[in-house]
XYZ file of C-alpha atoms in Angstrom:
544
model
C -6.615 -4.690 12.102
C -3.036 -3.666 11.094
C -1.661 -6.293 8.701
C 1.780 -6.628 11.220
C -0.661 -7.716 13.628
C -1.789 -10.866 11.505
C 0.309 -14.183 10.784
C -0.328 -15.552 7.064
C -3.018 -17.644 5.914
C -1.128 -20.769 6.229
C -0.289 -20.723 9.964
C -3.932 -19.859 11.048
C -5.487 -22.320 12.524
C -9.206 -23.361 11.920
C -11.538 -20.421 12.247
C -13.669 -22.785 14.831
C -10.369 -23.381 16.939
C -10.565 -22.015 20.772
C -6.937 -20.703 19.763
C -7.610 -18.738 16.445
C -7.280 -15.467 17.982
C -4.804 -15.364 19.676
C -2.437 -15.770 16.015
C -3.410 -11.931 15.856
C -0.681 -9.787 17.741
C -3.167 -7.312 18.778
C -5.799 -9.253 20.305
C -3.012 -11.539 21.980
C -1.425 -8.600 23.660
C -4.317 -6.747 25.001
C -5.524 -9.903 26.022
C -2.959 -11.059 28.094
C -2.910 -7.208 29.709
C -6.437 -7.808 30.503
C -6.422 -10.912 32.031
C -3.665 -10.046 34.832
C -5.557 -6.521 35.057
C -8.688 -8.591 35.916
C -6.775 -10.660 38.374
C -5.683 -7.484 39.997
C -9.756 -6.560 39.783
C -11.199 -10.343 41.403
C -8.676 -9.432 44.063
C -10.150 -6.111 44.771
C -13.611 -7.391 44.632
C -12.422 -10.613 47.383
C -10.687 -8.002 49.534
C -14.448 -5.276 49.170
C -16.784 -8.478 49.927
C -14.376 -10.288 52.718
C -13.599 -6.278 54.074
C -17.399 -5.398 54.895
C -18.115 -8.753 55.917
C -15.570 -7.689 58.718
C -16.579 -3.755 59.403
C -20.598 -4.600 58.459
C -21.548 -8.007 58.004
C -25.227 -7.441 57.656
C -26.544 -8.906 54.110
C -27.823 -5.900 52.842
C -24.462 -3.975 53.529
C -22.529 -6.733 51.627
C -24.693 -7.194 48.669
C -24.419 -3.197 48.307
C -20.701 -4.073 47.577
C -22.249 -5.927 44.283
C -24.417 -3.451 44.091
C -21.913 -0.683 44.090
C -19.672 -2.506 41.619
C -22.648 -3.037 38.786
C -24.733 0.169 39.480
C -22.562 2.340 37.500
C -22.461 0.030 34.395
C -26.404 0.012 34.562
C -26.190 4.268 35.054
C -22.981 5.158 32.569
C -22.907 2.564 29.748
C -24.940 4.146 27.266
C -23.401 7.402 27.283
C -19.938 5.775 27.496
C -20.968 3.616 24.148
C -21.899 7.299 22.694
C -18.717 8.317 23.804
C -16.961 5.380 22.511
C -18.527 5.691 19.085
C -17.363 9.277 18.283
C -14.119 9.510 19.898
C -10.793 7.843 19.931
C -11.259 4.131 21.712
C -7.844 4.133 22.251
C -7.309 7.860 24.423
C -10.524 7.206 25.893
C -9.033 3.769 27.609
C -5.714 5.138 28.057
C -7.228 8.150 30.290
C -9.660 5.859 32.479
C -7.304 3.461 32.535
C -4.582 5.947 34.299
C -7.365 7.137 36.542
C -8.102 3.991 37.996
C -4.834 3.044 38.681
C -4.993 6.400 40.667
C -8.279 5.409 42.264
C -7.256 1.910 43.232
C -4.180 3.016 44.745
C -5.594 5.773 46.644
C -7.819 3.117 48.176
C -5.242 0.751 49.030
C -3.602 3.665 51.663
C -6.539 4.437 52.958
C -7.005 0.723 53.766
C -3.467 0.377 54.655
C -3.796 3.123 57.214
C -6.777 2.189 58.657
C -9.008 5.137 57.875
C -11.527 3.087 55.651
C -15.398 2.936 56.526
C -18.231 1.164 54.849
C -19.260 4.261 53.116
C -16.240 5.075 51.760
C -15.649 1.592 50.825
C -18.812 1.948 48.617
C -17.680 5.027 47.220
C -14.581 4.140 46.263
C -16.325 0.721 45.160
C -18.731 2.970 43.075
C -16.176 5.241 41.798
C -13.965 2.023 39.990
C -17.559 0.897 38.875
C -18.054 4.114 36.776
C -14.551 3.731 35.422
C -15.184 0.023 34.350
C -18.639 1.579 32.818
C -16.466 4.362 30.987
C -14.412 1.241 29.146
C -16.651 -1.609 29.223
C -18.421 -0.659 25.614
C -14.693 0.726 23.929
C -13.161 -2.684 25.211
C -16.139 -4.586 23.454
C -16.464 -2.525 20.499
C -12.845 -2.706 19.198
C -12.773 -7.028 19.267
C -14.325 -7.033 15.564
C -11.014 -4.305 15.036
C -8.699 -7.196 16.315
C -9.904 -10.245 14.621
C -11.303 -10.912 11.452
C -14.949 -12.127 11.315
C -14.639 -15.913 11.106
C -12.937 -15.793 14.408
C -15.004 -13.141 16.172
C -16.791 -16.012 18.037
C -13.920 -17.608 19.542
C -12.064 -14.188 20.236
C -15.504 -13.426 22.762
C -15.318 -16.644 24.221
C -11.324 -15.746 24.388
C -12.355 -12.961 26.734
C -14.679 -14.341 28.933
C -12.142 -17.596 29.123
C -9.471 -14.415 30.309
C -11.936 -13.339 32.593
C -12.255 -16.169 33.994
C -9.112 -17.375 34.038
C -8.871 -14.447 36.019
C -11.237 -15.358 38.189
C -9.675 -18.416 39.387
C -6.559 -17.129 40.131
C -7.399 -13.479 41.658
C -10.122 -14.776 44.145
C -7.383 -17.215 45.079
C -4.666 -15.011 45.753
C -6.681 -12.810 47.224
C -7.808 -14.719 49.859
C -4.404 -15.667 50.362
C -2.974 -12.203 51.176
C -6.133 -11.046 53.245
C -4.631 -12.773 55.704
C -0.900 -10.861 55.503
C -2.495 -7.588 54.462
C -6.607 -5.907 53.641
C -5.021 -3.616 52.137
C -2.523 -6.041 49.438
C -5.447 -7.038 46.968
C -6.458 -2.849 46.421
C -2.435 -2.100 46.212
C -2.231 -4.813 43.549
C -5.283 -4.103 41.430
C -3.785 -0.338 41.240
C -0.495 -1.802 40.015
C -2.212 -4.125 37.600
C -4.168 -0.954 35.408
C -0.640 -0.004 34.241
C -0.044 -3.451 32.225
C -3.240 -1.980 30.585
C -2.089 1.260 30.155
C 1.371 0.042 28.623
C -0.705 -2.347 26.247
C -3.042 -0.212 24.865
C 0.195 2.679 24.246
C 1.831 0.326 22.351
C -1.859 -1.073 20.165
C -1.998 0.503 16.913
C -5.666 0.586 15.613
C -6.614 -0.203 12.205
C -6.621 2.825 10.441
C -9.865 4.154 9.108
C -11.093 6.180 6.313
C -11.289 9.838 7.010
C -14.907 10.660 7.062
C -16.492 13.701 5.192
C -19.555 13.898 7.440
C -18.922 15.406 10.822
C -19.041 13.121 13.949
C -22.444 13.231 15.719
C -22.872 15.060 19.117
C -23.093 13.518 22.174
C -26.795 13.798 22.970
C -27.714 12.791 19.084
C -25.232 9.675 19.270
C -26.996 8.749 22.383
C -30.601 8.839 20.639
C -29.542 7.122 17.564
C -28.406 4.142 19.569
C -32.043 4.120 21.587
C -34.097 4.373 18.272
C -31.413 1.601 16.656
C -32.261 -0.510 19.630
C -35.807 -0.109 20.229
C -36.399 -1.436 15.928
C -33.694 -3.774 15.882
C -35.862 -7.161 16.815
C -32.196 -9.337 17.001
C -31.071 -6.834 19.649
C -34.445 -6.874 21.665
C -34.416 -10.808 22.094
C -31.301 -11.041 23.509
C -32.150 -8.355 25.927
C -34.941 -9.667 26.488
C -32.531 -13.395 27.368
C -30.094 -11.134 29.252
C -32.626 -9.533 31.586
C -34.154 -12.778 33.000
C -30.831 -14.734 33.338
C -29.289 -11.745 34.989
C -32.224 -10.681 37.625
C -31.888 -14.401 39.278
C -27.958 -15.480 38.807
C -27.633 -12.424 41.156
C -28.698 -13.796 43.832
C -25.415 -15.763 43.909
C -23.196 -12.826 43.442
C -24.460 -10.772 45.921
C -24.665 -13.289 48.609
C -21.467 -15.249 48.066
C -19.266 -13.661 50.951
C -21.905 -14.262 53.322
C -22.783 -18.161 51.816
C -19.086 -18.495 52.540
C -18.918 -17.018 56.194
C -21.784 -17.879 57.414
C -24.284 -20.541 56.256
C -20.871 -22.606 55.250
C -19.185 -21.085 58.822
C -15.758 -20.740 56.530
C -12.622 -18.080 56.411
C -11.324 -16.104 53.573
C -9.748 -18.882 51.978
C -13.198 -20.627 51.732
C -14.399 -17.839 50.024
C -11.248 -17.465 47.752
C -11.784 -20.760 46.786
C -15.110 -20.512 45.554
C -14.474 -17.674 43.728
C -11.667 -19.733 41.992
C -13.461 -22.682 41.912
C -16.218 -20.515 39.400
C -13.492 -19.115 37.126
C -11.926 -22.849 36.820
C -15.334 -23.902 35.932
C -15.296 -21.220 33.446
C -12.565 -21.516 31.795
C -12.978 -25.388 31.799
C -16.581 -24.792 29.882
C -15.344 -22.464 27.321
C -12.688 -25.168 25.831
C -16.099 -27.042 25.282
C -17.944 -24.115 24.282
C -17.745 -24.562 20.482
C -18.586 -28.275 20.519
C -21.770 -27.801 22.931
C -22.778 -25.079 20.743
C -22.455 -26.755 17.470
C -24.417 -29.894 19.220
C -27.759 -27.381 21.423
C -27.569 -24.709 19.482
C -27.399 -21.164 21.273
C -30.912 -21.098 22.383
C -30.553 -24.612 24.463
C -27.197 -23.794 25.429
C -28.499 -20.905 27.578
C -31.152 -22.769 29.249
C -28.749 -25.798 30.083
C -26.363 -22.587 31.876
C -29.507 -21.931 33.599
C -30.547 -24.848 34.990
C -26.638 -25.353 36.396
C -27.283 -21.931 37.622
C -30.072 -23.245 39.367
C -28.822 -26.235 40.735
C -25.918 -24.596 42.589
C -27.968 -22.249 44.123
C -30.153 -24.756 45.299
C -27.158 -26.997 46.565
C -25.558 -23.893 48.798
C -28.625 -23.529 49.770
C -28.853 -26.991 51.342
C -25.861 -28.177 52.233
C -23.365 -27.456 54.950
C -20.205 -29.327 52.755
C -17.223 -27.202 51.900
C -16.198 -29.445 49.033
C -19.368 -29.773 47.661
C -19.777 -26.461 47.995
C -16.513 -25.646 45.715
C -17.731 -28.544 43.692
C -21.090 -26.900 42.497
C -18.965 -23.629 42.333
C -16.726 -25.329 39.363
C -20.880 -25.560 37.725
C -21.559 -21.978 38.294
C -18.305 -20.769 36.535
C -19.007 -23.203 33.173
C -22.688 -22.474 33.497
C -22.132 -18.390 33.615
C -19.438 -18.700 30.725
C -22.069 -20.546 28.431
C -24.909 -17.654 29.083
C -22.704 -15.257 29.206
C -20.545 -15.925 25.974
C -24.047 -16.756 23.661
C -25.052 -13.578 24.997
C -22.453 -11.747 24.233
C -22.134 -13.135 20.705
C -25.540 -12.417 19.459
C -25.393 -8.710 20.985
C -22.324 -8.380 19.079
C -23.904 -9.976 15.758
C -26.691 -7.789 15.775
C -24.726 -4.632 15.457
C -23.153 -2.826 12.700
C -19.981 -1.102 13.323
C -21.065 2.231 13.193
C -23.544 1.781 16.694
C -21.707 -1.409 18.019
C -20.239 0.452 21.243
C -23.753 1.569 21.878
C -25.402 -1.513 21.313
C -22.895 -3.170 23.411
C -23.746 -0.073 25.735
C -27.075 -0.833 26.278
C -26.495 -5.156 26.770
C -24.189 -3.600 29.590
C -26.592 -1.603 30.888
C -29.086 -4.258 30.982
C -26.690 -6.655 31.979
C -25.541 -4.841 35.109
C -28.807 -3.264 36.027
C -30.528 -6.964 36.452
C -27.394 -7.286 38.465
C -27.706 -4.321 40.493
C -31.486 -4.141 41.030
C -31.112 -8.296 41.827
C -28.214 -7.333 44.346
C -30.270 -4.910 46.137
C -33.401 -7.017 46.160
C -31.684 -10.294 47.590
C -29.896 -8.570 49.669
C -32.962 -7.109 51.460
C -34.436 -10.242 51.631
C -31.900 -12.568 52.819
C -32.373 -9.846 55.514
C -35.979 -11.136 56.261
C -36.171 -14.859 54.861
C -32.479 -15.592 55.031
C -29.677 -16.884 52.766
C -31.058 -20.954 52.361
C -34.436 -19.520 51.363
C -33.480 -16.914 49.163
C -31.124 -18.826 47.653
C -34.355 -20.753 47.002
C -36.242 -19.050 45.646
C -33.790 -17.300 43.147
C -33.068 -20.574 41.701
C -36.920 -21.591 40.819
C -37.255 -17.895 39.519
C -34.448 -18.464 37.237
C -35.974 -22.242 35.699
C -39.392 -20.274 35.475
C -37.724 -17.507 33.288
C -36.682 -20.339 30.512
C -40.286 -21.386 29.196
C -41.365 -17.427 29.461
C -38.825 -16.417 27.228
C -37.896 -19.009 25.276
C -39.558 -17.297 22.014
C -37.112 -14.585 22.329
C -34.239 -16.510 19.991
C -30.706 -15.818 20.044
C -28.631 -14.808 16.698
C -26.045 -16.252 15.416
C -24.998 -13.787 12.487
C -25.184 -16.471 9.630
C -28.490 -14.628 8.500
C -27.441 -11.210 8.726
C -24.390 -9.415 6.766
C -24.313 -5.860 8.598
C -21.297 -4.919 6.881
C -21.873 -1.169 4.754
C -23.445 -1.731 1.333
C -22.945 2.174 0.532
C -25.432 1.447 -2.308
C -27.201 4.804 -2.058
C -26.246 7.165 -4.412
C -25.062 10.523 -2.633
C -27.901 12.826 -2.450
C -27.788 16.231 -4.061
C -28.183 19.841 -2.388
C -28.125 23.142 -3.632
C -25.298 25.031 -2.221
C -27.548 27.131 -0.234
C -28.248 23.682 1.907
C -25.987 23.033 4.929
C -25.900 20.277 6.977
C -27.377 21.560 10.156
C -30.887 22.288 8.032
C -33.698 20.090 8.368
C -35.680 18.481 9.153
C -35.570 16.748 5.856
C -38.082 14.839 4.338
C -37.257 11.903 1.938
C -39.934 10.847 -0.743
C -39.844 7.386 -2.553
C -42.775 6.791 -5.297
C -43.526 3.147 -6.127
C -46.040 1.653 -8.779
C -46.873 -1.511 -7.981
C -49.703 -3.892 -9.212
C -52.806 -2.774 -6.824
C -53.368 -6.988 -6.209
C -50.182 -7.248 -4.573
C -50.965 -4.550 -2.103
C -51.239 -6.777 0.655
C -48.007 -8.641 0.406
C -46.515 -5.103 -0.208
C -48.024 -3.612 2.996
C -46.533 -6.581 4.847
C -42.885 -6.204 3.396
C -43.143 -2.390 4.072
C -43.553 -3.045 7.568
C -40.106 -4.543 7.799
C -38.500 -1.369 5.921
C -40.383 0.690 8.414
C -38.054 -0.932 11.175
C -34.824 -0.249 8.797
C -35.811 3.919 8.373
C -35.686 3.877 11.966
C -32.799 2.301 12.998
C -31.083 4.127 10.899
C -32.187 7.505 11.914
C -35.819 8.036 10.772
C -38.128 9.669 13.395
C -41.258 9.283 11.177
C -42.255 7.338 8.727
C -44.998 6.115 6.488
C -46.389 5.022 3.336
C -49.715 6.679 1.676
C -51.691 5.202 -1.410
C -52.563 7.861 -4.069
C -56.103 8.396 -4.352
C -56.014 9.142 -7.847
C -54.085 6.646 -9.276
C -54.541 2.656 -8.181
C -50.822 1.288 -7.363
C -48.943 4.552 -6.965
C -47.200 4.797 -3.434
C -45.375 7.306 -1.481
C -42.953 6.354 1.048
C -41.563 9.121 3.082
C -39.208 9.241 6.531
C -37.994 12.019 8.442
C -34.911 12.623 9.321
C -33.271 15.201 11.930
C -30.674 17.278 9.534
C -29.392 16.914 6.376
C -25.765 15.873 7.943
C -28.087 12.967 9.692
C -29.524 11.826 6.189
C -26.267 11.657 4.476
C -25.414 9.417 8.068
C -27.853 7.123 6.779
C -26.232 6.938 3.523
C -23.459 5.354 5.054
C -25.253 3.117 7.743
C -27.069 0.824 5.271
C -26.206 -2.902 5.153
C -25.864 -5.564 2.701
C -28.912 -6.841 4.948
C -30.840 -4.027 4.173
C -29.724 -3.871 0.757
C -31.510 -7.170 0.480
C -34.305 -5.904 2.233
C -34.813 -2.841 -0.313
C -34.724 -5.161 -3.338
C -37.478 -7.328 -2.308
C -39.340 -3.824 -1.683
C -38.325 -2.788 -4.733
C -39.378 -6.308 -6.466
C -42.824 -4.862 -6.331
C -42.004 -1.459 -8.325
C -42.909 -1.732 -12.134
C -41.832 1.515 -12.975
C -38.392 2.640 -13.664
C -35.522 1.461 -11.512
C -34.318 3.332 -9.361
C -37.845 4.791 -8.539
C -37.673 8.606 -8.008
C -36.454 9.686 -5.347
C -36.640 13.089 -3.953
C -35.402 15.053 -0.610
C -37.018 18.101 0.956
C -35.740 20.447 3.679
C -37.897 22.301 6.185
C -37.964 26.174 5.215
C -38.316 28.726 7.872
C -37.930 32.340 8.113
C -35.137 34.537 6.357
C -32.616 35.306 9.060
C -33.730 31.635 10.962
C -30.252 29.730 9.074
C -32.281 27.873 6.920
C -33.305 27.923 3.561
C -35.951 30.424 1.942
């Protein structure tokens, strides 16, 4: 981040405070935009829910307000974290954000002048979901940009705590003005985008280094950040963690206005405060975040959220109480916040920076399609079953998920430096080579002693992994029949401008990685090393 944007060394606080980040200009501004944007958002969401409650109250109808709101994230992450990785951050937010100030806006007259449906509710519902999908992997990606890495922690929990914060207060209000006005929590959520807009005009970004390489296209950004995802084993747990929490906790999203009007029998303001009641609980548990985290550990801490989870669906479920009912709400909001946050923080630990927003693209997408899918499913069957029994059965679902996936283990990043090592020496090319040719094929010839092929099979394996996330499509390793000990590695990549990608995509992890490989190699060091470029017919573009 700029160096304006940061205090000295001396008036930082501990890099374990709560408060650390907000000492950086940058992350203190945006944040603050974001949090009374989000209040502006809870109050649309009160004013959707409470609104078809009134034109359709049938559970299936509301919970396709939730489902409306998280589909698009599930359908339009990914290619919004492509998107977010080879363009601008800062344009890309500063057009959505302008076009869902228009959106919102445009809702709140329609609303206003009493020409609103339940259809067009979900459209218009659907339509500020694919917006929040456009920004959600830009907003998460530029954090590390904000904050330096001691802090990058407390500056996630920072945003869920805004979130939250926002929670409490927008659900609140919200309710409030339902009862002047429908159509006041959609004119106020329009009004609220341009904080954001004015915030992110006046955030500078960090300056980066102009790179030689051009950027990649859209469809070959979007398959790098599959293959990085499919062999990156720290990414896969915690999707694995994400999936199962999410599929059950939205139960309790989808059928809150309904818990609220009718198995409690309560108004808007019932519902309001619930919904406030959860961000109070959330922003209670995050000041306690760091302590409970430094005493269970990630892994436990996401259980305990899920057994609170649990336990106030089961409660709503079976009991009538208003106040207990708010009560158990304040243990949904710190129990979400501590999933949520540990989450959050090993997705973003497990990413370098150059596929972070599409990492964070595809925890989004499986974040919000458990959500969606669960919306639609509960939904459906509160419609058969009802709300107590669904309720129910959601929360034994979600205790049942702990000891299934409990060998999935979060990260933590003290194990893993993904920062560029840029240890590769640049490759060389005749001049006849451009960077659209390839395929290429890189070559890698070890000599190692033939009794240590075993343990060098097994180390290989982890390499294999490393080729592909950074942009291999095949690889392997063949003995030499010939000559006991020699080895040929080779990978495959799509283009020559892909292969010198890679160049710049290995870690200090995978540095480390490489030299235990290369441990084995008693030949000369570096071993040789040689590239080759698929030929094909003069007049074809590529070489002859």
């Amino acid at each position: 981040m700029p160096e304006t944007s940061m205090r000295p060394a001396a008036a930082t606080p501990a890099a374990n405070s709560a408060f650390a980040p907000f000492y950086h200009k940058s992350f203190a501004v945006l944040w603050v935009a974001t949090v009374l944007s989000n209040v502006g958002t809870w109050m649309h969401d009160v004013g959707a829910g409470w609104l078809m409650t009134s034109m359709a109250p049938s559970p299936v109808m509301v919970a396709l307000v939730q489902t409306a709101t998280t589909l698009p994230l599930f359908l339009f992450a990914l290619p919004a974290g492509a998107i977010a990785d080879i363009v601008d951050k800062r344009k890309l937010l500063l057009l959505v954000q302008s076009v869902l100030a228009i959106t919102a806006l445009t809702l709140a007259y329609i609303v206003a002048n009493n020409i609103i449906t339940p259809w067009l509710l979900l459209i218009f519902t659907f339509v500020m979901g694919i917006g929040a999908a456009l920004t959600a992997p830009a907003w998460q990606a530029i954090v590390p940009s904000l904050v330096p890495k001691p802090v990058l922690q407390q500056a996630v929990a920072a945003n869920s705590v805004g979130i939250n914060i926002s929670r409490a207060i927008g659900p609140a209000v919200g309710g409030t003005i339902i009862s002047l006005s429908i159509a006041l929590p959609f004119l106020f959520n329009g009004l609220s985008f341009l904080l954001v807009i004015a915030a992110v005009f006046w955030w500078s970004p960090p300056k980066v280094s102009a790179d030689t390489i051009p950027k990649e296209s859209f469809w070959s950004a979007i398959r790098a950040g599959v293959r990085y995802a499919r062999h990156s084993q720290p990414l896969k747990t915690t999707l694995i963690r994400a999936l199962g929490f999410f599929l059950f906790a939205s139960a309790y999203w989808a059928l809150l206005p309904l818990i609220a009007r009718q198995v409690l029998a309560g108004d808007a303001n019932l519902y309001g405060m619930m919904m406030g009641a959860v961000g109070l609980g959330a922003v209670a548990g995050a000041f306690t975040l760091p302590k409970m985290k430094s005493l269970l550990g990630a892994d436990k801490l996401v259980a305990a959220g899920t057994i609170g989870t649990a336990i106030c669906m089961l409660v709503l479920a079976t009991s009538s109480s208003h106040t207990l009912a708010i009560a158990v709400c304040l243990l949904a909001g710190m129990s979400w916040i501590a999933v949520l946050t540990s989450l959050n923080v090993s997705a973003q630990v497990a990413l370098p920076e150059w596929v972070r927003a599409r990492g964070l693209a595809i925890f989004v997408t499986v974040f919000f399609g458990a959500m969606s899918a669960g919306s639609l499913f509960w939904g459906n069957l509160s419609a058969h079953l009802g709300i107590p029994t669904v309720l129910c059965i959601a929360a034994v679902g979600a205790l049942l998920v702990i000891p299934l996936t409990w060998r999935a283990k979060l990260q933590l990043g003290v194990d893993m430096d993904l920062s560029q090592s840029l240890h590769w020496p640049e490759p060389t090319a005749e001049q006849g080579i451009s960077g659209s040719h390839g395929p290429v094929m890189v070559m890698i010839e070890y000599l190692i002693d033939p009794l240590q092929n075993n343990e060098f099979y097994s180390i290989t394996q982890e390499l294999k992994r490393q080729r592909h996330r950074d942009g291999a499509y095949a690889w392997g390793v063949f003995a030499d029949t010939s000559q006991p000990g020699r080895y040929l590695e080779y990978f495959l990549v799509q283009s020559w401008h892909e292969h010198l990608r890679q160049h710049h995509r290995v870690t200090r992890s995978d540095q480390a990685l490489q030299a235990k490989v290369l441990a084995f190699h008693l030949g000369p060091k570096p071993p040789k090393v040689e590239h080759f470029v698929a030929i094909r017919a003069h007049g074809e573009g590529d070489i002859r």
